[in-house]
PDB file of C-alpha atoms in Angstrom:
ATOM      1  CA  MET V   1      38.810 156.480 -90.013  1.00  0.00           C
ATOM      2  CA  ALA V   2      37.375 154.664 -87.088  1.00  0.00           C
ATOM      3  CA  SER V   3      34.416 156.527 -85.291  1.00  0.00           C
ATOM      4  CA  VAL V   4      34.934 157.928 -81.696  1.00  0.00           C
ATOM      5  CA  SER V   5      32.341 155.441 -80.374  1.00  0.00           C
ATOM      6  CA  ASN V   6      34.589 152.444 -81.701  1.00  0.00           C
ATOM      7  CA  SER V   7      37.908 154.022 -80.348  1.00  0.00           C
ATOM      8  CA  CYS V   8      36.653 154.960 -76.962  1.00  0.00           C
ATOM      9  CA  PRO V   9      37.466 152.219 -74.207  1.00  0.00           C
ATOM     10  CA  PHE V  10      34.389 153.253 -72.347  1.00  0.00           C
ATOM     11  CA  SER V  11      30.533 153.257 -73.181  1.00  0.00           C
ATOM     12  CA  SER V  12      29.418 155.936 -75.533  1.00  0.00           C
ATOM     13  CA  GLU V  13      27.151 157.219 -72.651  1.00  0.00           C
ATOM     14  CA  MET V  14      30.397 157.690 -70.435  1.00  0.00           C
ATOM     15  CA  CYS V  15      32.176 159.183 -73.257  1.00  0.00           C
ATOM     16  CA  GLU V  16      29.622 161.837 -73.718  1.00  0.00           C
ATOM     17  CA  GLU V  17      29.526 162.631 -69.873  1.00  0.00           C
ATOM     18  CA  THR V  18      33.455 162.940 -69.580  1.00  0.00           C
ATOM     19  CA  LEU V  19      34.269 164.808 -72.715  1.00  0.00           C
ATOM     20  CA  GLU V  20      36.666 167.699 -71.953  1.00  0.00           C
ATOM     21  CA  ARG V  21      35.966 170.908 -73.594  1.00  0.00           C
ATOM     22  CA  LYS V  22      39.420 172.498 -74.743  1.00  0.00           C
ATOM     23  CA  ASN V  23      39.699 174.907 -77.591  1.00  0.00           C
ATOM     24  CA  GLY V  24      36.194 174.301 -78.653  1.00  0.00           C
ATOM     25  CA  GLU V  25      37.387 170.351 -79.209  1.00  0.00           C
ATOM     26  CA  GLY V  26      35.501 167.249 -77.888  1.00  0.00           C
ATOM     27  CA  ARG V  27      37.605 164.251 -77.249  1.00  0.00           C
ATOM     28  CA  CYS V  28      36.802 161.188 -75.132  1.00  0.00           C
ATOM     29  CA  VAL V  29      38.959 161.346 -72.106  1.00  0.00           C
ATOM     30  CA  SER V  30      41.496 158.581 -71.023  1.00  0.00           C
ATOM     31  CA  LYS V  31      40.803 156.149 -67.873  1.00  0.00           C
ATOM     32  CA  ASN V  32      42.643 158.169 -65.592  1.00  0.00           C
ATOM     33  CA  GLU V  33      41.565 161.388 -66.621  1.00  0.00           C
ATOM     34  CA  ALA V  34      37.761 160.018 -65.953  1.00  0.00           C
ATOM     35  CA  ARG V  35      39.055 159.060 -62.359  1.00  0.00           C
ATOM     36  CA  ARG V  36      40.370 162.244 -61.910  1.00  0.00           C
ATOM     37  CA  VAL V  37      37.102 164.018 -63.303  1.00  0.00           C
ATOM     38  CA  HIS V  38      34.982 161.432 -60.939  1.00  0.00           C
ATOM     39  CA  ARG V  39      37.292 162.242 -57.886  1.00  0.00           C
ATOM     40  CA  TYR V  40      36.914 166.188 -58.613  1.00  0.00           C
ATOM     41  CA  GLU V  41      33.088 165.747 -59.005  1.00  0.00           C
ATOM     42  CA  LYS V  42      33.062 163.868 -55.769  1.00  0.00           C
ATOM     43  CA  ILE V  43      35.193 166.572 -53.896  1.00  0.00           C
ATOM     44  CA  ILE V  44      32.770 169.274 -55.107  1.00  0.00           C
ATOM     45  CA  ALA V  45      29.850 167.227 -54.157  1.00  0.00           C
ATOM     46  CA  ALA V  46      31.450 166.622 -50.798  1.00  0.00           C
ATOM     47  CA  ARG V  47      32.064 170.415 -50.324  1.00  0.00           C
ATOM     48  CA  ARG V  48      28.702 171.313 -51.133  1.00  0.00           C
ATOM     49  CA  ALA V  49      27.157 168.834 -48.757  1.00  0.00           C
ATOM     50  CA  LYS V  50      29.636 169.931 -45.947  1.00  0.00           C
ATOM     51  CA  ARG V  51      28.274 173.468 -46.524  1.00  0.00           C
ATOM     52  CA  LYS V  52      24.807 172.385 -46.160  1.00  0.00           C
ATOM     53  CA  GLU V  53      25.736 170.376 -43.148  1.00  0.00           C
ATOM     54  CA  LYS V  54      27.433 173.517 -41.665  1.00  0.00           C
ATOM     55  CA  LYS V  55      24.550 175.669 -42.421  1.00  0.00           C
ATOM     56  CA  ARG V  56      22.160 173.273 -40.712  1.00  0.00           C
ATOM     57  CA  ASN V  57      24.334 173.180 -37.732  1.00  0.00           C
ATOM     58  CA  ARG V  58      24.613 176.843 -37.631  1.00  0.00           C
ATOM     59  CA  LYS V  59      20.692 177.198 -37.719  1.00  0.00           C
ATOM     60  CA  ALA V  60      20.448 174.376 -34.901  1.00  0.00           C
ATOM     61  CA  ARG V  61      23.046 176.257 -32.647  1.00  0.00           C
ATOM     62  CA  LEU V  62      21.096 179.428 -33.202  1.00  0.00           C
ATOM     63  CA  ALA V  63      17.750 177.750 -32.227  1.00  0.00           C
ATOM     64  CA  GLN V  64      19.234 176.135 -29.435  1.00  0.00           C
ATOM     65  CA  SER V  65      20.580 179.364 -28.276  1.00  0.00           C
ATOM     66  CA  LYS V  66      17.252 181.234 -28.548  1.00  0.00           C
ATOM     67  CA  LEU V  67      15.774 178.325 -26.567  1.00  0.00           C
ATOM     68  CA  PHE V  68      18.460 178.403 -23.885  1.00  0.00           C
ATOM     69  CA  ASN V  69      18.032 182.155 -23.536  1.00  0.00           C
ATOM     70  CA  GLY V  70      14.454 181.934 -23.637  1.00  0.00           C
ATOM     71  CA  SER V  71      14.704 179.383 -20.794  1.00  0.00           C
ATOM     72  CA  ARG V  72      17.051 181.829 -18.931  1.00  0.00           C
ATOM     73  CA  GLU V  73      14.625 184.621 -19.272  1.00  0.00           C
ATOM     74  CA  ASN V  74      11.717 182.439 -18.164  1.00  0.00           C
ATOM     75  CA  ALA V  75      13.732 181.207 -15.334  1.00  0.00           C
ATOM     76  CA  HIS V  76      14.528 185.101 -14.290  1.00  0.00           C
ATOM     77  CA  SER V  77      10.777 185.752 -14.657  1.00  0.00           C
ATOM     78  CA  ASP V  78       9.927 182.672 -12.415  1.00  0.00           C
ATOM     79  CA  VAL V  79      12.385 183.956  -9.669  1.00  0.00           C
ATOM     80  CA  VAL V  80      10.981 187.683  -9.897  1.00  0.00           C
ATOM     81  CA  ARG V  81       7.467 186.207  -9.660  1.00  0.00           C
ATOM     82  CA  LEU V  82       8.412 183.850  -6.666  1.00  0.00           C
ATOM     83  CA  SER V  83      10.234 186.950  -5.101  1.00  0.00           C
ATOM     84  CA  LYS V  84       7.172 189.234  -5.406  1.00  0.00           C
ATOM     85  CA  ARG V  85       4.907 186.239  -4.103  1.00  0.00           C
ATOM     86  CA  LEU V  86       7.150 185.665  -0.997  1.00  0.00           C
ATOM     87  CA  GLU V  87       7.346 189.605  -0.456  1.00  0.00           C
ATOM     88  CA  LYS V  88       3.495 189.649  -0.598  1.00  0.00           C
ATOM     89  CA  GLU V  89       3.074 186.798   1.646  1.00  0.00           C
ATOM     90  CA  ALA V  90       5.442 188.499   4.061  1.00  0.00           C
ATOM     91  CA  ILE V  91       3.345 191.681   3.918  1.00  0.00           C
ATOM     92  CA  GLN V  92       0.126 189.804   4.629  1.00  0.00           C
ATOM     93  CA  LYS V  93       1.745 187.947   7.412  1.00  0.00           C
ATOM     94  CA  ARG V  94       2.773 191.331   9.172  1.00  0.00           C
ATOM     95  CA  LEU V  95      -0.632 193.019   8.858  1.00  0.00           C
ATOM     96  CA  LEU V  96      -2.152 189.853   9.996  1.00  0.00           C
ATOM     97  CA  GLU V  97      -0.013 189.858  12.917  1.00  0.00           C
ATOM     98  CA  ALA V  98      -0.530 193.542  13.562  1.00  0.00           C
ATOM     99  CA  ARG V  99      -4.135 192.758  14.301  1.00  0.00           C
ATOM    100  CA  GLY V 100      -4.747 192.730  17.897  1.00  0.00           C
ATOM    101  CA  THR V 101      -1.184 193.607  19.007  1.00  0.00           C
ATOM    102  CA  THR V 102      -0.657 196.991  17.692  1.00  0.00           C
ATOM    103  CA  PRO V 103      -2.412 200.227  18.010  1.00  0.00           C
ATOM    104  CA  ARG V 104      -5.721 200.690  16.064  1.00  0.00           C
ATOM    105  CA  VAL V 105      -6.334 203.604  13.790  1.00  0.00           C
ATOM    106  CA  CYS V 106      -9.669 204.571  12.500  1.00  0.00           C
ATOM    107  CA  ILE V 107     -10.327 206.872   9.436  1.00  0.00           C
ATOM    108  CA  ASP V 108     -13.553 208.609  10.092  1.00  0.00           C
ATOM    109  CA  LEU V 109     -15.235 209.247   6.696  1.00  0.00           C
ATOM    110  CA  GLY V 110     -18.586 209.962   8.036  1.00  0.00           C
ATOM    111  CA  LEU V 111     -18.156 213.615   9.004  1.00  0.00           C
ATOM    112  CA  THR V 112     -20.819 215.145   6.888  1.00  0.00           C
ATOM    113  CA  ASP V 113     -23.720 214.825   9.482  1.00  0.00           C
ATOM    114  CA  LEU V 114     -21.763 216.892  11.920  1.00  0.00           C
ATOM    115  CA  MET V 115     -20.886 219.960   9.456  1.00  0.00           C
ATOM    116  CA  SER V 116     -22.640 223.023   8.922  1.00  0.00           C
ATOM    117  CA  ASP V 117     -24.243 223.806   5.493  1.00  0.00           C
ATOM    118  CA  LYS V 118     -21.496 226.001   4.485  1.00  0.00           C
ATOM    119  CA  VAL V 119     -19.022 223.297   5.312  1.00  0.00           C
ATOM    120  CA  LYS V 120     -20.998 220.852   3.701  1.00  0.00           C
ATOM    121  CA  MET V 121     -20.942 222.595   0.544  1.00  0.00           C
ATOM    122  CA  ALA V 122     -17.085 222.931   0.773  1.00  0.00           C
ATOM    123  CA  VAL V 123     -16.313 219.794   2.016  1.00  0.00           C
ATOM    124  CA  LEU V 124     -18.915 217.274   0.220  1.00  0.00           C
ATOM    125  CA  ILE V 125     -18.111 214.024   1.476  1.00  0.00           C
ATOM    126  CA  CYS V 126     -19.974 211.099  -0.318  1.00  0.00           C
ATOM    127  CA  VAL V 127     -23.012 213.516  -0.960  1.00  0.00           C
ATOM    128  CA  THR V 128     -22.278 215.870  -3.626  1.00  0.00           C
ATOM    129  CA  ALA V 129     -18.664 215.845  -3.814  1.00  0.00           C
ATOM    130  CA  SER V 130     -16.954 216.464  -7.052  1.00  0.00           C
ATOM    131  CA  PHE V 131     -15.135 214.059  -8.934  1.00  0.00           C
ATOM    132  CA  GLN V 132     -11.898 216.003  -8.220  1.00  0.00           C
ATOM    133  CA  GLU V 133     -12.333 215.960  -4.359  1.00  0.00           C
ATOM    134  CA  LEU V 134     -13.463 212.184  -4.213  1.00  0.00           C
ATOM    135  CA  ASN V 135     -10.401 211.264  -6.433  1.00  0.00           C
ATOM    136  CA  LYS V 136      -7.960 213.333  -4.129  1.00  0.00           C
ATOM    137  CA  LEU V 137      -9.550 211.479  -1.000  1.00  0.00           C
ATOM    138  CA  SER V 138      -9.237 208.200  -2.540  1.00  0.00           C
ATOM    139  CA  SER V 139      -5.716 208.937  -3.346  1.00  0.00           C
ATOM    140  CA  GLN V 140      -5.151 209.662   0.092  1.00  0.00           C
ATOM    141  CA  LEU V 141      -6.522 206.578   1.297  1.00  0.00           C
ATOM    142  CA  ARG V 142      -4.274 204.711  -1.161  1.00  0.00           C
ATOM    143  CA  ARG V 143      -1.122 206.394   0.058  1.00  0.00           C
ATOM    144  CA  LEU V 144      -1.995 205.746   3.755  1.00  0.00           C
ATOM    145  CA  TYR V 145      -2.595 202.061   2.935  1.00  0.00           C
ATOM    146  CA  GLY V 146       0.644 201.640   0.847  1.00  0.00           C
ATOM    147  CA  SER V 147       2.379 203.551   3.524  1.00  0.00           C
ATOM    148  CA  ASN V 148       1.253 200.985   6.417  1.00  0.00           C
ATOM    149  CA  ARG V 149       1.584 198.129   4.133  1.00  0.00           C
ATOM    150  CA  HIS V 150       5.418 198.557   3.689  1.00  0.00           C
ATOM    151  CA  SER V 151       5.950 199.535   7.209  1.00  0.00           C
ATOM    152  CA  SER V 152       8.077 197.215   9.484  1.00  0.00           C
ATOM    153  CA  LYS V 153       5.659 198.045  12.290  1.00  0.00           C
ATOM    154  CA  PRO V 154       2.116 198.305  10.530  1.00  0.00           C
ATOM    155  CA  LEU V 155      -0.891 199.784  12.316  1.00  0.00           C
ATOM    156  CA  HIS V 156      -4.325 198.010  12.447  1.00  0.00           C
ATOM    157  CA  LEU V 157      -6.386 200.022  10.203  1.00  0.00           C
ATOM    158  CA  TYR V 158     -10.153 200.709  10.110  1.00  0.00           C
ATOM    159  CA  PHE V 159     -12.327 202.605   7.453  1.00  0.00           C
ATOM    160  CA  THR V 160     -15.371 203.544   9.264  1.00  0.00           C
ATOM    161  CA  ASN V 161     -18.745 205.071   8.429  1.00  0.00           C
ATOM    162  CA  PHE V 162     -17.666 203.662   4.922  1.00  0.00           C
ATOM    163  CA  ALA V 163     -20.714 202.103   3.346  1.00  0.00           C
ATOM    164  CA  PRO V 164     -20.288 200.186  -0.122  1.00  0.00           C
ATOM    165  CA  SER V 165     -23.028 202.533  -1.349  1.00  0.00           C
ATOM    166  CA  CYS V 166     -21.194 205.535  -0.732  1.00  0.00           C
ATOM    167  CA  ARG V 167     -19.533 207.520  -3.711  1.00  0.00           C
ATOM    168  CA  LEU V 168     -16.367 207.630  -2.248  1.00  0.00           C
ATOM    169  CA  TYR V 169     -16.231 203.901  -1.807  1.00  0.00           C
ATOM    170  CA  ARG V 170     -16.914 203.305  -5.527  1.00  0.00           C
ATOM    171  CA  MET V 171     -14.568 205.979  -6.522  1.00  0.00           C
ATOM    172  CA  CYS V 172     -11.935 204.076  -4.445  1.00  0.00           C
ATOM    173  CA  VAL V 173     -12.888 200.753  -6.182  1.00  0.00           C
ATOM    174  CA  MET V 174     -12.717 202.511  -9.500  1.00  0.00           C
ATOM    175  CA  LYS V 175      -9.518 204.386  -8.990  1.00  0.00           C
ATOM    176  CA  ASN V 176      -7.369 201.983  -6.691  1.00  0.00           C
ATOM    177  CA  GLU V 177      -6.537 198.615  -8.179  1.00  0.00           C
ATOM    178  CA  GLY V 178      -7.449 195.660  -5.748  1.00  0.00           C
ATOM    179  CA  PHE V 179      -9.061 198.049  -3.447  1.00  0.00           C
ATOM    180  CA  ARG V 180     -11.609 195.677  -2.169  1.00  0.00           C
ATOM    181  CA  ASN V 181      -8.584 193.258  -1.316  1.00  0.00           C
ATOM    182  CA  TYR V 182      -6.929 195.900   1.058  1.00  0.00           C
ATOM    183  CA  MET V 183      -6.294 194.530   4.518  1.00  0.00           C
ATOM    184  CA  VAL V 184      -8.261 197.278   5.977  1.00  0.00           C
ATOM    185  CA  GLU V 185     -11.257 196.616   8.292  1.00  0.00           C
ATOM    186  CA  MET V 186     -13.973 198.501   6.185  1.00  0.00           C
ATOM    187  CA  THR V 187     -17.330 198.942   7.818  1.00  0.00           C
ATOM    188  CA  SER V 188     -20.174 201.125   7.431  1.00  0.00           C
ATOM    189  CA  GLU V 189     -20.549 201.168  11.229  1.00  0.00           C
ATOM    190  CA  ASN V 190     -19.405 204.142  13.416  1.00  0.00           C
ATOM    191  CA  HIS V 191     -16.134 203.591  15.522  1.00  0.00           C
ATOM    192  CA  ALA V 192     -18.168 204.305  18.475  1.00  0.00           C
ATOM    193  CA  GLU V 193     -20.435 201.403  17.734  1.00  0.00           C
ATOM    194  CA  LEU V 194     -17.346 199.074  17.083  1.00  0.00           C
ATOM    195  CA  PHE V 195     -15.288 199.985  20.490  1.00  0.00           C
ATOM    196  CA  SER V 196     -15.713 201.270  23.973  1.00  0.00           C
ATOM    197  CA  ARG V 197     -15.850 204.869  24.340  1.00  0.00           C
ATOM    198  CA  ASP V 198     -13.243 204.757  26.782  1.00  0.00           C
ATOM    199  CA  SER V 199     -10.783 203.508  24.191  1.00  0.00           C
ATOM    200  CA  LEU V 200     -11.339 205.938  21.728  1.00  0.00           C
ATOM    201  CA  VAL V 201      -9.182 208.876  21.075  1.00  0.00           C
ATOM    202  CA  TYR V 202     -10.174 211.316  18.448  1.00  0.00           C
ATOM    203  CA  LEU V 203      -7.379 213.183  17.025  1.00  0.00           C
ATOM    204  CA  SER V 204      -8.033 216.935  16.351  1.00  0.00           C
ATOM    205  CA  PRO V 205      -5.719 220.009  15.904  1.00  0.00           C
ATOM    206  CA  ASP V 206      -8.299 221.781  18.223  1.00  0.00           C
ATOM    207  CA  ALA V 207      -8.147 219.567  21.205  1.00  0.00           C
ATOM    208  CA  PRO V 208      -7.164 221.166  24.413  1.00  0.00           C
ATOM    209  CA  GLU V 209      -4.450 218.280  25.293  1.00  0.00           C
ATOM    210  CA  SER V 210      -1.923 216.630  23.155  1.00  0.00           C
ATOM    211  CA  LEU V 211      -0.831 212.964  23.187  1.00  0.00           C
ATOM    212  CA  PRO V 212       2.078 212.009  25.429  1.00  0.00           C
ATOM    213  CA  GLY V 213       5.456 211.969  23.647  1.00  0.00           C
ATOM    214  CA  THR V 214       5.871 208.104  24.033  1.00  0.00           C
ATOM    215  CA  PRO V 215       4.501 205.406  21.486  1.00  0.00           C
ATOM    216  CA  LEU V 216       0.890 204.966  20.926  1.00  0.00           C
ATOM    217  CA  ASP V 217      -1.008 202.994  23.259  1.00  0.00           C
ATOM    218  CA  PRO V 218      -1.982 199.328  21.852  1.00  0.00           C
ATOM    219  CA  SER V 219      -5.215 199.273  23.860  1.00  0.00           C
ATOM    220  CA  LYS V 220      -6.471 202.640  22.619  1.00  0.00           C
ATOM    221  CA  VAL V 221      -8.110 203.262  19.129  1.00  0.00           C
ATOM    222  CA  TYR V 222      -6.869 206.654  17.490  1.00  0.00           C
ATOM    223  CA  VAL V 223      -9.581 208.083  15.227  1.00  0.00           C
ATOM    224  CA  ILE V 224      -8.810 210.457  12.299  1.00  0.00           C
ATOM    225  CA  GLY V 225     -11.225 212.497  10.531  1.00  0.00           C
ATOM    226  CA  GLY V 226     -11.341 211.756   6.939  1.00  0.00           C
ATOM    227  CA  LEU V 227     -11.774 215.054   4.657  1.00  0.00           C
ATOM    228  CA  VAL V 228     -12.092 215.352   1.038  1.00  0.00           C
ATOM    229  CA  ASP V 229      -9.829 218.275   0.488  1.00  0.00           C
ATOM    230  CA  GLU V 230      -7.001 219.870   2.283  1.00  0.00           C
ATOM    231  CA  THR V 231      -8.788 222.946   3.554  1.00  0.00           C
ATOM    232  CA  VAL V 232      -8.575 223.460   7.210  1.00  0.00           C
ATOM    233  CA  HIS V 233     -12.096 223.134   8.860  1.00  0.00           C
ATOM    234  CA  LYS V 234     -12.117 224.471  12.240  1.00  0.00           C
ATOM    235  CA  LEU V 235     -13.538 222.326  15.259  1.00  0.00           C
ATOM    236  CA  VAL V 236     -15.130 219.757  12.962  1.00  0.00           C
ATOM    237  CA  SER V 237     -13.156 216.860  14.507  1.00  0.00           C
ATOM    238  CA  LEU V 238     -13.250 218.442  18.050  1.00  0.00           C
ATOM    239  CA  GLU V 239     -16.951 218.766  17.654  1.00  0.00           C
ATOM    240  CA  ARG V 240     -17.182 215.148  16.564  1.00  0.00           C
ATOM    241  CA  ALA V 241     -15.361 213.917  19.440  1.00  0.00           C
ATOM    242  CA  GLN V 242     -17.333 215.914  21.932  1.00  0.00           C
ATOM    243  CA  SER V 243     -20.624 214.821  20.244  1.00  0.00           C
ATOM    244  CA  GLU V 244     -19.619 211.251  20.922  1.00  0.00           C
ATOM    245  CA  GLY V 245     -18.470 211.781  24.322  1.00  0.00           C
ATOM    246  CA  VAL V 246     -14.863 210.597  23.819  1.00  0.00           C
ATOM    247  CA  ARG V 247     -11.559 211.868  24.427  1.00  0.00           C
ATOM    248  CA  SER V 248      -9.841 214.267  21.934  1.00  0.00           C
ATOM    249  CA  ALA V 249      -6.158 214.892  21.460  1.00  0.00           C
ATOM    250  CA  ARG V 250      -3.521 216.732  19.581  1.00  0.00           C
ATOM    251  CA  THR V 251      -0.615 214.942  17.814  1.00  0.00           C
ATOM    252  CA  TYR V 252       1.778 217.748  18.811  1.00  0.00           C
ATOM    253  CA  PRO V 253       1.901 219.693  21.952  1.00  0.00           C
ATOM    254  CA  ASN V 254       0.857 223.340  22.687  1.00  0.00           C
ATOM    255  CA  THR V 255       3.773 225.737  22.457  1.00  0.00           C
ATOM    256  CA  ASN V 256       2.163 227.481  25.592  1.00  0.00           C
ATOM    257  CA  GLU V 257       2.278 224.093  27.545  1.00  0.00           C
ATOM    258  CA  VAL V 258       4.814 223.690  30.157  1.00  0.00           C
ATOM    259  CA  THR V 259       6.945 220.699  29.851  1.00  0.00           C
TER     260      THR V 259
END
C-alpha cells in the first residue's frame, strides 16, 4: 500500500497543513479543495483586517470629534474672553470720559476727628473699628463702585481722607478683589484741600436746604460722609460741613417747604 506522502500530489508540508478533519479521519485534500481552503482563509484574514481597519477608523473619528469639540469649546472661550475684554474696555472708556465732564462725588472717610467720644465708640472708623463694621463699610464701597462702574452715565468718584495705612483701606484691599485698580481717585487728602470751598456741597440729612430737583451740577463736588455702620448719627455731616465752611444740602425736600 502506497504511503500518503507518495500518493499526495502536493508536498508533505502542504498535505499536513491542508488535511481535513472529518469524522476523526485525516486525508490529503484535492487541489480544488486546497484552493477553496486557501480562498476561505484569505476571506477570513481579509475580514479580520477589515474589522481592524474599521476599529482604527472609529478611533480616529472619535479622536477627531474630540479635537473638533475641543476646538469649538476653545473658540467659544475665546469669544467669551474677547467679549469680556471689550466690555471692560468700554467701561474703562466710559469712566475715563466721566472725569472732568460729570459731577464729582467724594466719599469722606475721615469723620472720626469731628465726632464726640461717645459717637467714636459707636462708629470706630479706621481707628478701633471692629472687623464686622469695617467689613460692612468695605462692602458698601464695593457696591458703590460696582453701581457706578455699570452706569451708563457714571460719576467721577473720590475716596478722600483715605490713607493706605488706614485699617479700612487694608480691609478693602483684603476683601475686594482688584480694589487697588478701582477707577476711583483715592487720596489721604481732605476734599477741602483738593477743591475750592465754593464748589463743595456736603450732603447731610440735617441741612437746612435741599438740592434743587434738577440734574447734579457738573461744576460742583458733592461730598457724602462715609460711616461704618447704618446707625443714624445726628448732625455729624452737618457739623463737618460747618467746620469746613462749605455749603450743606439735603438730597430730599423738607415736607414743610413751599414748592
